[in-house]
Short mmCIF file of C-alpha atoms in Angstrom, two decimals:
data_model
loop_
_atom_site.label_atom_id
_atom_site.label_comp_id
_atom_site.label_asym_id
_atom_site.label_seq_id
_atom_site.Cartn_x
_atom_site.Cartn_y
_atom_site.Cartn_z
CA MET Y 1 -3.41 -3.11 1.90
CA SER Y 2 -0.35 -5.78 0.59
CA SER Y 3 1.08 -4.17 -0.05
CA VAL Y 4 0.20 -3.63 2.48
CA ASP Y 5 1.97 -3.74 1.73
CA THR Y 6 3.09 -2.46 0.70
CA PRO Y 7 0.64 -0.94 2.09
CA GLY Y 8 2.35 -3.47 1.51
CA GLY Y 9 5.47 -2.47 4.18
CA SER Y 10 5.85 0.95 2.34
CA ALA Y 11 5.28 4.03 3.41
CA GLY Y 12 4.40 5.54 0.34
CA ARG Y 13 1.41 2.52 -0.47
CA ALA Y 14 -0.86 3.74 2.27
CA GLY Y 15 -1.91 7.12 0.46
CA GLY Y 16 -1.96 9.76 1.62
CA THR Y 17 -1.45 13.71 0.68
CA ARG Y 18 1.84 15.13 -0.37
CA THR Y 19 3.29 18.83 1.44
CA ALA Y 20 2.82 21.66 -0.99
CA GLY Y 21 6.54 21.17 -2.09
CA ALA Y 22 5.81 17.89 -4.04
CA VAL Y 23 2.75 19.87 -5.83
CA ARG Y 24 5.38 22.87 -6.69
CA ALA Y 25 7.26 20.52 -8.08
CA GLY Y 26 4.48 20.97 -11.59
CA THR Y 27 6.70 24.40 -11.71
CA GLY Y 28 10.15 23.19 -12.80
CA ALA Y 29 12.30 25.05 -9.90
CA HIS Y 30 13.66 22.08 -8.64
CA LYS Y 31 14.82 19.21 -11.10
CA ILE Y 32 15.67 15.63 -10.29
CA THR Y 33 17.17 13.16 -12.42
CA TRP Y 34 15.46 10.46 -13.58
CA LEU Y 35 17.42 7.93 -11.68
CA THR Y 36 16.57 9.79 -7.96
CA LEU Y 37 12.85 9.39 -9.43
CA ALA Y 38 13.85 6.24 -10.34
CA LEU Y 39 14.35 4.88 -6.03
CA MET Y 40 12.08 7.74 -4.91
CA THR Y 41 9.79 4.87 -6.36
CA THR Y 42 11.46 2.19 -5.42
CA SER Y 43 11.74 3.39 -1.79
CA SER Y 44 7.39 4.10 -1.73
CA VAL Y 45 7.03 1.01 -3.62
CA ALA Y 46 9.09 -2.18 -2.03
CA SER Y 47 8.49 -4.16 1.05
CA LEU Y 48 9.72 -7.43 2.37
CA ARG Y 49 6.65 -8.07 4.19
CA ALA Y 50 4.64 -8.42 0.89
CA ALA Y 51 7.34 -11.63 0.45
CA PRO Y 52 5.93 -14.08 2.67
CA THR Y 53 2.16 -13.91 1.04
CA MET Y 54 3.79 -15.07 -2.18
CA ALA Y 55 6.94 -17.52 -0.78
CA VAL Y 56 3.90 -20.19 -0.29
CA TYR Y 57 3.89 -20.20 -4.53
CA GLY Y 58 7.61 -20.68 -4.47
CA LEU Y 59 9.22 -20.68 -8.26
CA ALA Y 60 4.92 -19.58 -9.55
CA CYS Y 61 5.68 -15.73 -7.42
CA VAL Y 62 7.96 -14.69 -10.16
CA PHE Y 63 4.91 -14.85 -12.42
CA LEU Y 64 2.58 -13.67 -9.99
CA TYR Y 65 4.42 -10.45 -9.37
CA LEU Y 66 4.93 -10.09 -13.19
CA LEU Y 67 1.20 -10.78 -13.68
CA PRO Y 68 0.21 -7.51 -11.59
CA ALA Y 69 3.19 -5.69 -13.03
CA VAL Y 70 2.42 -5.35 -16.18
CA VAL Y 71 -1.47 -5.15 -16.56
CA PHE Y 72 -2.07 -2.86 -13.04
CA LEU Y 73 2.12 -1.44 -12.24
CA LEU Y 74 3.13 -0.21 -15.93
CA PRO Y 75 -0.96 1.23 -16.53
CA THR Y 76 -0.81 2.82 -12.87
CA ALA Y 77 2.74 4.84 -13.14
CA LEU Y 78 2.07 6.05 -17.17
CA VAL Y 79 -1.68 7.30 -15.77
CA SER Y 80 -0.92 9.35 -13.36
CA ALA Y 81 2.20 10.70 -14.93
CA GLU Y 82 -0.09 12.41 -17.42
CA LEU Y 83 -2.71 13.16 -15.06
CA ALA Y 84 -0.38 14.64 -12.29
CA SER Y 85 1.89 16.53 -15.23
CA GLY Y 86 -1.52 18.17 -16.27
CA TRP Y 87 -3.96 18.81 -13.10
CA ASN Y 88 -2.62 19.72 -8.99
CA GLY Y 89 -4.98 18.57 -6.58
CA GLY Y 90 -4.23 14.58 -6.73
CA VAL Y 91 -6.34 11.62 -7.35
CA TYR Y 92 -9.55 14.31 -6.10
CA ASN Y 93 -8.94 17.01 -8.78
CA TRP Y 94 -8.62 13.59 -11.16
CA VAL Y 95 -11.39 12.30 -10.40
CA ALA Y 96 -13.69 15.21 -9.39
CA GLN Y 97 -13.07 17.05 -13.42
CA GLY Y 98 -13.18 13.76 -15.37
CA LEU Y 99 -16.41 12.76 -13.83
CA SER Y 100 -17.61 14.63 -10.74
CA LYS Y 101 -17.07 16.22 -7.63
CA PRO Y 102 -18.81 12.88 -5.70
CA LEU Y 103 -16.81 10.62 -6.88
CA GLY Y 104 -13.29 12.86 -6.25
CA PHE Y 105 -15.00 12.43 -2.82
CA LEU Y 106 -15.02 9.02 -2.93
CA ALA Y 107 -11.61 8.61 -4.57
CA VAL Y 108 -10.33 10.68 -2.08
CA TRP Y 109 -11.94 8.39 0.94
CA CYS Y 110 -10.75 5.34 -0.73
CA GLN Y 111 -7.20 6.36 -0.71
CA PHE Y 112 -8.03 7.03 3.78
CA ALA Y 113 -10.29 4.36 4.46
CA MET Y 114 -7.47 2.22 3.62
CA THR Y 115 -5.40 2.74 6.04
CA ILE Y 116 -8.07 2.05 7.77
CA PHE Y 117 -7.29 -2.12 7.26
CA TYR Y 118 -4.01 -1.16 6.35
CA TYR Y 119 -2.05 -0.37 10.01
CA PRO Y 120 -3.64 -3.49 11.80
CA SER Y 121 -1.85 -5.22 8.85
CA LEU Y 122 1.38 -3.61 8.99
CA LEU Y 123 1.15 -3.19 13.21
CA ALA Y 124 0.63 -7.52 12.58
CA TYR Y 125 3.44 -8.20 10.74
CA VAL Y 126 5.53 -5.11 13.02
CA ALA Y 127 4.18 -7.89 16.46
CA SER Y 128 5.38 -11.49 14.91
CA THR Y 129 8.52 -9.83 14.23
CA ILE Y 130 9.40 -8.49 17.50
CA ALA Y 131 7.52 -11.99 18.96
CA TYR Y 132 10.74 -13.40 18.00
CA VAL Y 133 13.32 -10.37 19.64
CA ILE Y 134 10.84 -11.91 22.32
CA ASN Y 135 9.84 -15.14 22.08
CA PRO Y 136 8.97 -17.23 18.57
CA SER Y 137 6.21 -18.51 20.22
CA LEU Y 138 3.75 -15.24 20.34
CA ALA Y 139 4.12 -14.36 16.83
CA SER Y 140 1.45 -16.12 16.25
CA SER Y 141 -0.94 -15.13 19.95
CA GLY Y 142 -4.16 -12.89 18.63
CA VAL Y 143 -4.01 -11.72 22.11
CA TYR Y 144 -0.73 -10.24 21.94
CA THR Y 145 -0.63 -9.00 18.25
CA ALA Y 146 -4.09 -7.13 19.11
CA ILE Y 147 -2.18 -4.92 22.06
CA VAL Y 148 0.66 -4.69 19.91
CA ILE Y 149 -0.76 -3.04 17.71
CA VAL Y 150 -3.44 -0.68 20.34
CA VAL Y 151 -0.21 0.57 21.96
CA VAL Y 152 2.02 1.14 18.99
CA TYR Y 153 -0.52 3.09 17.27
CA TRP Y 154 -2.21 4.68 19.58
CA THR Y 155 1.15 6.49 20.35
CA GLY Y 156 1.55 7.13 16.51
CA VAL Y 157 -1.91 9.31 17.14
CA TRP Y 158 -0.23 11.04 20.15
CA VAL Y 159 2.93 11.55 18.22
CA SER Y 160 1.15 13.01 15.34
CA SER Y 161 -1.32 14.41 17.13
CA ARG Y 162 1.82 16.99 18.74
CA GLY Y 163 2.59 18.28 14.52
CA THR Y 164 6.09 16.35 15.11
CA ASN Y 165 8.25 15.58 12.49
CA ALA Y 166 11.25 14.09 14.30
CA VAL Y 167 10.47 10.53 12.83
CA ALA Y 168 10.83 11.34 9.05
CA GLY Y 169 14.77 10.86 9.09
CA LEU Y 170 12.93 7.04 10.06
CA ALA Y 171 10.70 6.39 7.50
CA SER Y 172 13.06 8.17 4.72
CA TRP Y 173 15.97 5.54 5.78
CA GLY Y 174 13.08 2.59 5.26
CA LEU Y 175 14.53 1.34 2.49
CA VAL Y 176 17.90 0.75 3.21
CA ILE Y 177 17.43 -0.24 6.56
CA GLY Y 178 14.22 -2.33 6.84
CA THR Y 179 14.08 -3.00 3.17
CA LEU Y 180 17.59 -3.16 1.23
CA VAL Y 181 19.89 -4.54 3.43
CA PRO Y 182 17.86 -7.70 5.11
CA GLY Y 183 16.48 -8.06 1.85
CA THR Y 184 20.27 -8.73 0.18
CA LEU Y 185 20.63 -10.35 3.45
CA LEU Y 186 17.32 -12.31 2.75
CA VAL Y 187 19.12 -13.85 -0.44
CA VAL Y 188 22.72 -14.28 0.07
CA LEU Y 189 22.35 -16.67 2.83
CA GLY Y 190 19.48 -18.47 1.11
CA MET Y 191 21.58 -18.60 -1.56
CA VAL Y 192 24.63 -20.13 0.37
CA PHE Y 193 22.27 -22.36 1.70
CA LEU Y 194 21.62 -24.31 -2.01
CA GLY Y 195 25.15 -23.91 -2.71
CA GLN Y 196 26.37 -25.96 0.57
CA GLY Y 197 23.64 -28.65 -1.31
CA ASN Y 198 20.72 -28.02 1.25
CA PRO Y 199 17.47 -29.09 -0.94
CA SER Y 200 14.55 -25.95 -1.26
CA ALA Y 201 11.56 -26.34 0.14
CA ALA Y 202 9.26 -25.59 -2.61
CA PRO Y 203 10.57 -26.83 -6.43
CA MET Y 204 11.84 -24.71 -8.14
CA ASP Y 205 12.19 -26.60 -11.49
CA GLY Y 206 10.37 -24.91 -14.50
CA SER Y 207 7.31 -26.84 -14.50
CA HIS Y 208 6.63 -25.29 -11.58
CA PHE Y 209 6.60 -21.30 -12.51
CA PHE Y 210 2.86 -21.22 -12.94
CA PRO Y 211 0.95 -21.42 -10.25
CA GLN Y 212 -0.81 -24.90 -10.25
CA TRP Y 213 -4.98 -24.64 -11.53
CA THR Y 214 -7.17 -25.94 -9.03
CA GLY Y 215 -9.70 -23.25 -9.80
CA VAL Y 216 -9.77 -19.56 -9.69
CA ALA Y 217 -8.97 -20.14 -5.28
CA SER Y 218 -5.11 -20.40 -7.06
CA LEU Y 219 -4.67 -17.27 -8.35
CA VAL Y 220 -6.04 -15.35 -5.53
CA LEU Y 221 -3.13 -14.76 -3.76
CA ILE Y 222 -2.36 -12.62 -6.83
CA VAL Y 223 -4.72 -9.92 -5.19
CA ASN Y 224 -2.16 -9.28 -2.78
CA ASN Y 225 0.69 -7.94 -5.36
CA PHE Y 226 -1.95 -5.52 -6.15
CA LEU Y 227 -2.16 -3.71 -3.14
CA SER Y 228 2.24 -4.09 -3.33
CA TYR Y 229 2.24 -1.92 -5.88
CA SER Y 230 -0.24 0.30 -4.87
CA GLY Y 231 1.55 3.64 -4.19
CA MET Y 232 2.79 4.92 -8.33
CA GLU Y 233 0.53 7.71 -8.34
CA MET Y 234 1.46 9.37 -5.58
CA ASN Y 235 5.20 9.84 -7.08
CA ALA Y 236 3.62 10.82 -10.46
CA VAL Y 237 3.50 14.19 -8.35
CA HIS Y 238 7.29 14.56 -9.65
CA VAL Y 239 6.74 14.58 -12.70
CA ASN Y 240 7.42 17.89 -13.55
CA LYS Y 241 10.41 18.21 -12.33
CA LEU Y 242 12.26 15.96 -14.66
CA ARG Y 243 14.05 17.98 -17.11
CA ASN Y 244 12.75 15.46 -20.57
CA PRO Y 245 9.71 13.90 -18.87
CA ALA Y 246 8.29 12.17 -22.24
CA GLN Y 247 11.48 10.47 -22.38
CA GLU Y 248 12.99 10.19 -18.87
CA PHE Y 249 9.66 9.24 -17.19
CA PRO Y 250 9.11 5.82 -18.73
CA LYS Y 251 12.43 5.27 -18.24
CA SER Y 252 12.44 6.35 -14.65
CA MET Y 253 9.60 4.05 -14.97
CA PHE Y 254 10.92 0.63 -16.46
CA LEU Y 255 13.55 0.75 -14.06
CA ALA Y 256 11.63 1.42 -10.81
CA MET Y 257 10.05 -1.29 -12.22
CA GLY Y 258 12.91 -3.83 -12.56
CA MET Y 259 14.63 -3.02 -9.37
CA VAL Y 260 11.39 -3.59 -7.63
CA LEU Y 261 10.17 -6.71 -9.01
CA LEU Y 262 13.75 -7.92 -7.62
CA ILE Y 263 13.08 -6.58 -4.29
CA PHE Y 264 9.79 -8.40 -3.43
CA ILE Y 265 11.07 -11.55 -5.94
CA LEU Y 266 14.06 -12.02 -4.58
CA PRO Y 267 13.01 -12.35 -0.59
CA ALA Y 268 10.31 -14.27 -1.70
CA LEU Y 269 12.39 -17.20 -3.63
CA ALA Y 270 15.07 -16.87 -0.34
CA ILE Y 271 12.11 -17.17 1.83
CA SER Y 272 10.64 -20.32 -0.29
CA TRP Y 273 14.05 -22.38 -0.29
CA VAL Y 274 13.73 -22.52 3.51
CA ILE Y 275 10.24 -22.67 5.26
CA PRO Y 276 7.42 -25.75 3.59
CA SER Y 277 4.62 -23.97 2.35
CA ASP Y 278 2.43 -25.58 5.36
CA GLN Y 279 4.62 -23.84 7.81
CA LEU Y 280 4.60 -20.14 6.79
CA SER Y 281 2.76 -17.96 8.36
CA LEU Y 282 2.08 -14.73 6.20
CA THR Y 283 2.43 -12.15 9.03
CA ALA Y 284 5.83 -13.39 10.85
CA GLY Y 285 7.07 -15.63 7.44
CA VAL Y 286 10.12 -13.38 6.89
CA MET Y 287 11.49 -13.34 10.57
CA GLN Y 288 10.86 -17.92 9.95
CA ALA Y 289 12.61 -17.39 6.95
CA PHE Y 290 16.11 -15.13 8.90
CA ASP Y 291 15.51 -17.28 12.09
CA ALA Y 292 16.21 -20.72 9.47
CA PHE Y 293 19.09 -19.36 7.72
CA PHE Y 294 20.71 -17.86 11.31
CA GLN Y 295 20.08 -20.76 13.60
CA TYR Y 296 22.09 -22.86 10.21
CA PHE Y 297 24.89 -20.98 10.25
CA HIS Y 298 25.09 -20.81 14.35
CA ILE Y 299 24.47 -17.15 13.43
CA GLY Y 300 21.52 -16.31 16.05
CA TRP Y 301 22.57 -13.16 17.89
CA LEU Y 302 21.09 -11.73 14.44
CA VAL Y 303 17.91 -12.40 15.51
CA PRO Y 304 16.75 -9.49 17.00
CA ILE Y 305 18.96 -7.46 15.49
CA VAL Y 306 17.35 -7.85 11.79
CA ALA Y 307 13.77 -7.65 14.03
CA VAL Y 308 14.55 -3.75 15.02
CA GLY Y 309 15.54 -2.44 11.65
CA LEU Y 310 11.99 -3.83 9.74
CA CYS Y 311 9.90 -2.42 12.77
CA ALA Y 312 12.53 0.27 12.40
CA ALA Y 313 11.24 0.87 9.33
CA SER Y 314 7.78 -0.62 8.95
CA VAL Y 315 7.20 1.90 12.50
CA GLY Y 316 8.89 5.09 10.64
CA GLY Y 317 6.87 4.67 8.29
CA MET Y 318 3.14 4.02 9.65
CA LEU Y 319 4.40 7.58 11.94
CA THR Y 320 5.58 9.40 9.09
CA TRP Y 321 2.26 9.57 6.61
CA LEU Y 322 0.05 8.29 9.61
CA ALA Y 323 -2.00 11.75 9.74
CA GLY Y 324 -1.63 12.16 5.49
CA PRO Y 325 -4.74 10.56 4.33
CA SER Y 326 -6.61 12.07 7.03
CA LYS Y 327 -5.00 15.15 6.27
CA GLY Y 328 -5.82 15.30 2.17
CA LEU Y 329 -9.50 13.70 3.53
CA LEU Y 330 -8.95 17.04 5.71
CA LEU Y 331 -8.49 19.39 2.88
CA ILE Y 332 -11.38 18.57 0.70
CA SER Y 333 -13.64 18.47 3.08
CA ARG Y 334 -12.81 21.93 4.45
CA GLN Y 335 -12.97 23.77 0.73
CA GLU Y 336 -16.27 21.72 -0.64
CA GLY Y 337 -17.42 20.66 3.10
CA TYR Y 338 -17.36 16.97 2.94
CA LEU Y 339 -17.42 16.23 6.73
CA PRO Y 340 -19.16 17.23 10.22
CA PRO Y 341 -17.55 19.71 11.71
CA PHE Y 342 -16.78 17.61 14.34
CA LEU Y 343 -14.15 15.81 12.25
CA GLN Y 344 -12.56 18.82 10.18
CA ARG Y 345 -11.68 21.02 13.67
CA LEU Y 346 -8.12 20.96 14.54
CA ASN Y 347 -6.37 20.92 17.34
CA ALA Y 348 -3.48 23.77 19.04
CA ARG Y 349 -1.32 22.34 16.27
CA GLY Y 350 -3.15 22.46 13.02
CA VAL Y 351 -3.42 18.47 13.00
CA GLN Y 352 -6.48 16.87 12.60
CA GLN Y 353 -6.80 14.95 15.66
CA ASN Y 354 -10.04 14.30 16.09
CA ILE Y 355 -9.71 12.17 12.31
CA LEU Y 356 -7.13 10.36 13.70
CA VAL Y 357 -8.76 9.75 17.24
CA THR Y 358 -12.35 8.39 15.75
CA GLN Y 359 -9.74 6.74 13.20
CA GLY Y 360 -8.18 5.06 15.88
CA VAL Y 361 -11.13 3.87 17.51
CA VAL Y 362 -12.25 2.10 14.67
CA THR Y 363 -8.51 0.69 14.03
CA THR Y 364 -8.69 -0.52 18.07
CA ALA Y 365 -12.23 -2.37 17.68
CA ILE Y 366 -10.31 -4.15 13.95
CA ALA Y 367 -7.08 -5.52 16.80
CA LEU Y 368 -9.43 -6.90 19.46
CA LEU Y 369 -10.43 -9.69 16.34
CA TYR Y 370 -6.09 -11.18 16.03
CA ALA Y 371 -7.68 -11.74 19.84
CA LEU Y 372 -11.34 -13.00 19.30
CA ILE Y 373 -9.63 -15.60 16.02
CA PRO Y 374 -7.62 -18.13 16.50
CA ASN Y 375 -5.45 -17.99 13.66
CA VAL Y 376 -3.81 -14.34 12.76
CA SER Y 377 -3.06 -15.36 9.44
CA SER Y 378 -6.56 -15.37 8.52
CA VAL Y 379 -6.68 -12.32 9.97
CA TYR Y 380 -4.11 -11.02 8.14
CA TRP Y 381 -5.38 -11.96 4.92
CA ILE Y 382 -8.44 -11.58 5.29
CA PHE Y 383 -7.55 -7.51 6.50
CA SER Y 384 -5.00 -7.62 3.22
CA VAL Y 385 -7.90 -8.57 0.43
CA ILE Y 386 -10.25 -5.70 2.58
CA THR Y 387 -7.33 -3.16 2.28
CA THR Y 388 -6.80 -3.97 -1.38
CA GLN Y 389 -10.73 -4.22 -2.17
CA VAL Y 390 -11.52 -0.50 -1.04
CA TYR Y 391 -8.33 1.44 -2.77
CA LEU Y 392 -9.24 -0.15 -6.13
CA ILE Y 393 -12.06 1.44 -5.79
CA MET Y 394 -9.83 4.78 -6.37
CA TYR Y 395 -7.74 3.12 -8.88
CA LEU Y 396 -11.07 2.76 -11.42
CA LEU Y 397 -11.73 5.81 -10.62
CA MET Y 398 -8.39 7.12 -12.13
CA PHE Y 399 -8.81 4.82 -15.20
CA LEU Y 400 -12.02 6.42 -15.99
CA ALA Y 401 -10.96 9.84 -15.03
CA ALA Y 402 -8.37 9.51 -17.10
CA ILE Y 403 -10.24 8.55 -20.24
CA GLN Y 404 -12.42 12.14 -19.79
CA LEU Y 405 -10.33 14.05 -19.08
CA ARG Y 406 -8.36 13.14 -22.91
CA ARG Y 407 -11.71 13.33 -24.13
CA LYS Y 408 -13.19 16.12 -22.45
CA GLN Y 409 -9.44 18.67 -22.34
CA PRO Y 410 -7.40 16.93 -25.18
CA ASP Y 411 -5.38 20.26 -25.40
CA HIS Y 412 -5.46 21.60 -21.67
CA PRO Y 413 -1.61 21.34 -20.67
CA ARG Y 414 0.12 17.87 -19.84
CA GLY Y 415 4.18 18.08 -19.51
CA TYR Y 416 3.63 14.18 -19.91
CA ARG Y 417 1.01 12.51 -22.49
CA ALA Y 418 0.96 9.23 -21.81
CA PRO Y 419 1.49 6.75 -24.68
CA LEU Y 420 -1.81 4.27 -26.02
CA LEU Y 421 -3.79 6.25 -22.49
CA THR Y 422 -7.45 4.64 -23.86
CA THR Y 423 -5.40 1.76 -24.03
CA LEU Y 424 -3.46 1.45 -20.69
CA CYS Y 425 -6.78 2.62 -18.53
CA VAL Y 426 -8.78 -0.22 -20.60
CA VAL Y 427 -5.93 -3.04 -19.34
CA GLY Y 428 -5.66 -1.44 -16.17
CA PHE Y 429 -9.27 -0.68 -15.44
CA VAL Y 430 -9.64 -4.78 -16.46
CA ALA Y 431 -7.06 -5.20 -14.19
CA SER Y 432 -8.60 -4.01 -11.15
CA ALA Y 433 -11.88 -5.22 -11.96
CA LEU Y 434 -10.98 -8.88 -11.80
CA ALA Y 435 -8.67 -8.07 -8.09
CA MET Y 436 -11.59 -7.45 -6.84
CA VAL Y 437 -13.66 -10.10 -7.80
CA ILE Y 438 -10.75 -12.72 -7.37
CA GLY Y 439 -10.46 -11.11 -3.86
CA PHE Y 440 -13.86 -12.57 -2.59
CA VAL Y 441 -12.14 -15.91 -3.19
CA PRO Y 442 -10.47 -16.93 -0.09
CA SER Y 443 -7.24 -18.68 -0.32
CA SER Y 444 -5.59 -21.92 1.24
CA GLN Y 445 -4.11 -18.93 3.93
CA PHE Y 446 -7.74 -18.42 5.23
CA GLY Y 447 -7.36 -21.52 6.71
CA GLY Y 448 -10.34 -23.88 7.27
CA GLY Y 449 -13.34 -21.18 7.69
CA SER Y 450 -16.71 -21.03 6.29
CA VAL Y 451 -16.17 -20.50 1.99
CA TRP Y 452 -19.00 -18.10 2.87
CA SER Y 453 -17.98 -15.74 6.12
CA TYR Y 454 -15.34 -15.37 4.33
CA ILE Y 455 -17.21 -12.98 1.31
CA GLY Y 456 -19.46 -11.87 4.19
CA ILE Y 457 -16.65 -10.34 5.81
CA VAL Y 458 -14.80 -8.48 2.86
CA ALA Y 459 -18.54 -7.96 0.72
CA GLY Y 460 -19.05 -6.69 4.81
CA GLY Y 461 -16.17 -3.95 3.98
CA LEU Y 462 -16.15 -3.33 1.26
CA LEU Y 463 -19.60 -1.92 1.11
CA LEU Y 464 -19.30 -0.10 4.38
CA LEU Y 465 -15.92 1.34 3.96
CA GLY Y 466 -16.21 2.13 0.26
CA VAL Y 467 -20.21 2.30 -0.68
CA VAL Y 468 -22.12 3.17 2.78
CA ILE Y 469 -20.03 5.43 4.44
CA PRO Y 470 -18.89 7.94 1.92
CA PHE Y 471 -22.55 8.06 0.68
CA SER Y 472 -23.84 9.25 3.95
CA PHE Y 473 -22.01 11.77 4.04
CA LEU Y 474 -22.52 12.91 1.16
CA LYS Y 475 -26.37 12.53 1.38
CA ALA Y 476 -25.65 14.38 4.96
CA ARG Y 477 -23.79 16.91 3.47
CA LYS Y 478 -24.46 20.42 4.71
CA PRO Y 479 -23.27 23.61 3.70
CA SER Y 480 -22.03 24.91 6.70
CA TRP Y 481 -19.52 22.40 6.84
CA ARG Y 482 -17.62 24.73 4.64
CA GLN Y 483 -15.25 26.17 6.14
CA PRO Y 484 -13.91 30.21 5.27
CA ASP Y 485 -10.13 29.69 5.03
CA ALA Y 486 -10.84 26.31 2.67
CA GLY Y 487 -10.34 28.02 -0.55
CA THR Y 488 -6.47 27.84 -0.53
CA GLY Y 489 -6.00 25.07 1.09
CA VAL Y 490 -6.36 22.00 -1.86
CA GLY Y 491 -4.65 24.87 -4.42
CA GLU Y 492 -1.33 24.48 -1.52
CA GLU Y 493 -1.16 21.26 -0.11
CA GLY Y 494 -2.32 18.82 -2.94
CA VAL Y 495 -4.24 15.80 -2.48
CA ALA Y 496 -2.07 12.48 -3.83
#
């Protein structure tokens, strides 16, 4: 989810697999610097997509970003680093060895399943951004949003099924063309805007640093930040490529966390300076702010250029990572027989096309909800919450597995040992569990809909994707579902 937004909008928030080269990072054949790893982590986590979600809180967004960074981002980074430096095979192997193989399947399934709702929310952001090039009023149109989601997603499935890497370069430039350049421009324009004596749309005095307490609902938007920070376990696979992991990895993660916070916080503040919270769209908020600044400074011709840059980065990331989570699920399933043969089947280019098509059918059905529900922001928020809830199951299992592995295999070789591992795991587990609970409370962005309808939709999505479907596969599992060539699949590819 937000992210997702990272996620949220970054490729790293989508979960997925790492290639053979990434897993072999543990051999230390090619060393990287701690600064390089910090930049890699920043590019895979940071995104502008979640900025409107926090901009509605004004100055309080600083607190709402810092809190999950301390209680979730940091524990995730350090704990996953120890696991990645000691066990190849990613989250499936971590949870399988620490807890059990069925729970390992549940963890890798949740990495895959979260993308079912992540991609519709990501493409809703793309649709609203494109709207500012065509007709800004389309940004609030559910029918238009649904059409864009369906068209872009199925185009991505077609490209991925052909096994092409043509879009990899586009995604690798996502940090620059879709985050750093527009993010810096947004902040600079905002500072000039305020410097010229214009009042901020949101109060910027110290009394507004903490969100106003109006009950649990006042903290609901913090849940989306867990998805924005998710994906740190992906970069942990590179920990053994550092020359001195014990010293350099924490330094790298603290630098990355600082850069990620700046990229998240400053654009969110800039948006809050120019767009009142009651007028802010969760999908089109970034372009709302750009449009307002560009019109004020009489440079409206830049609107389509920025929109194209934001869309190119998001779509490039989606295309590159579309097959990632499904590839990891496929490799584990071929080895252990978790999925029926139909879903394990590959096309002529060795791509898991049947999984992609099945996922596409579900994504299309979800996209139609945008056409049926009037408030696009409400749909976007619900999908972001469900995405976060499903993904958090994986993190809960990861934290439990880390404690068990430290207890059951204390002498197992690790390239990096996280300090105060049990404390980190407890903090991360409790924070994740609380985020799941808070996610059932509708925020103001849900609109005036029924509270029980909201709870029903979120709970239904969580139970269906995170419990019913994976355990149905486990219950129906047959020895004949195992593929004879599965023995080397996971070890070569790795699941992150």
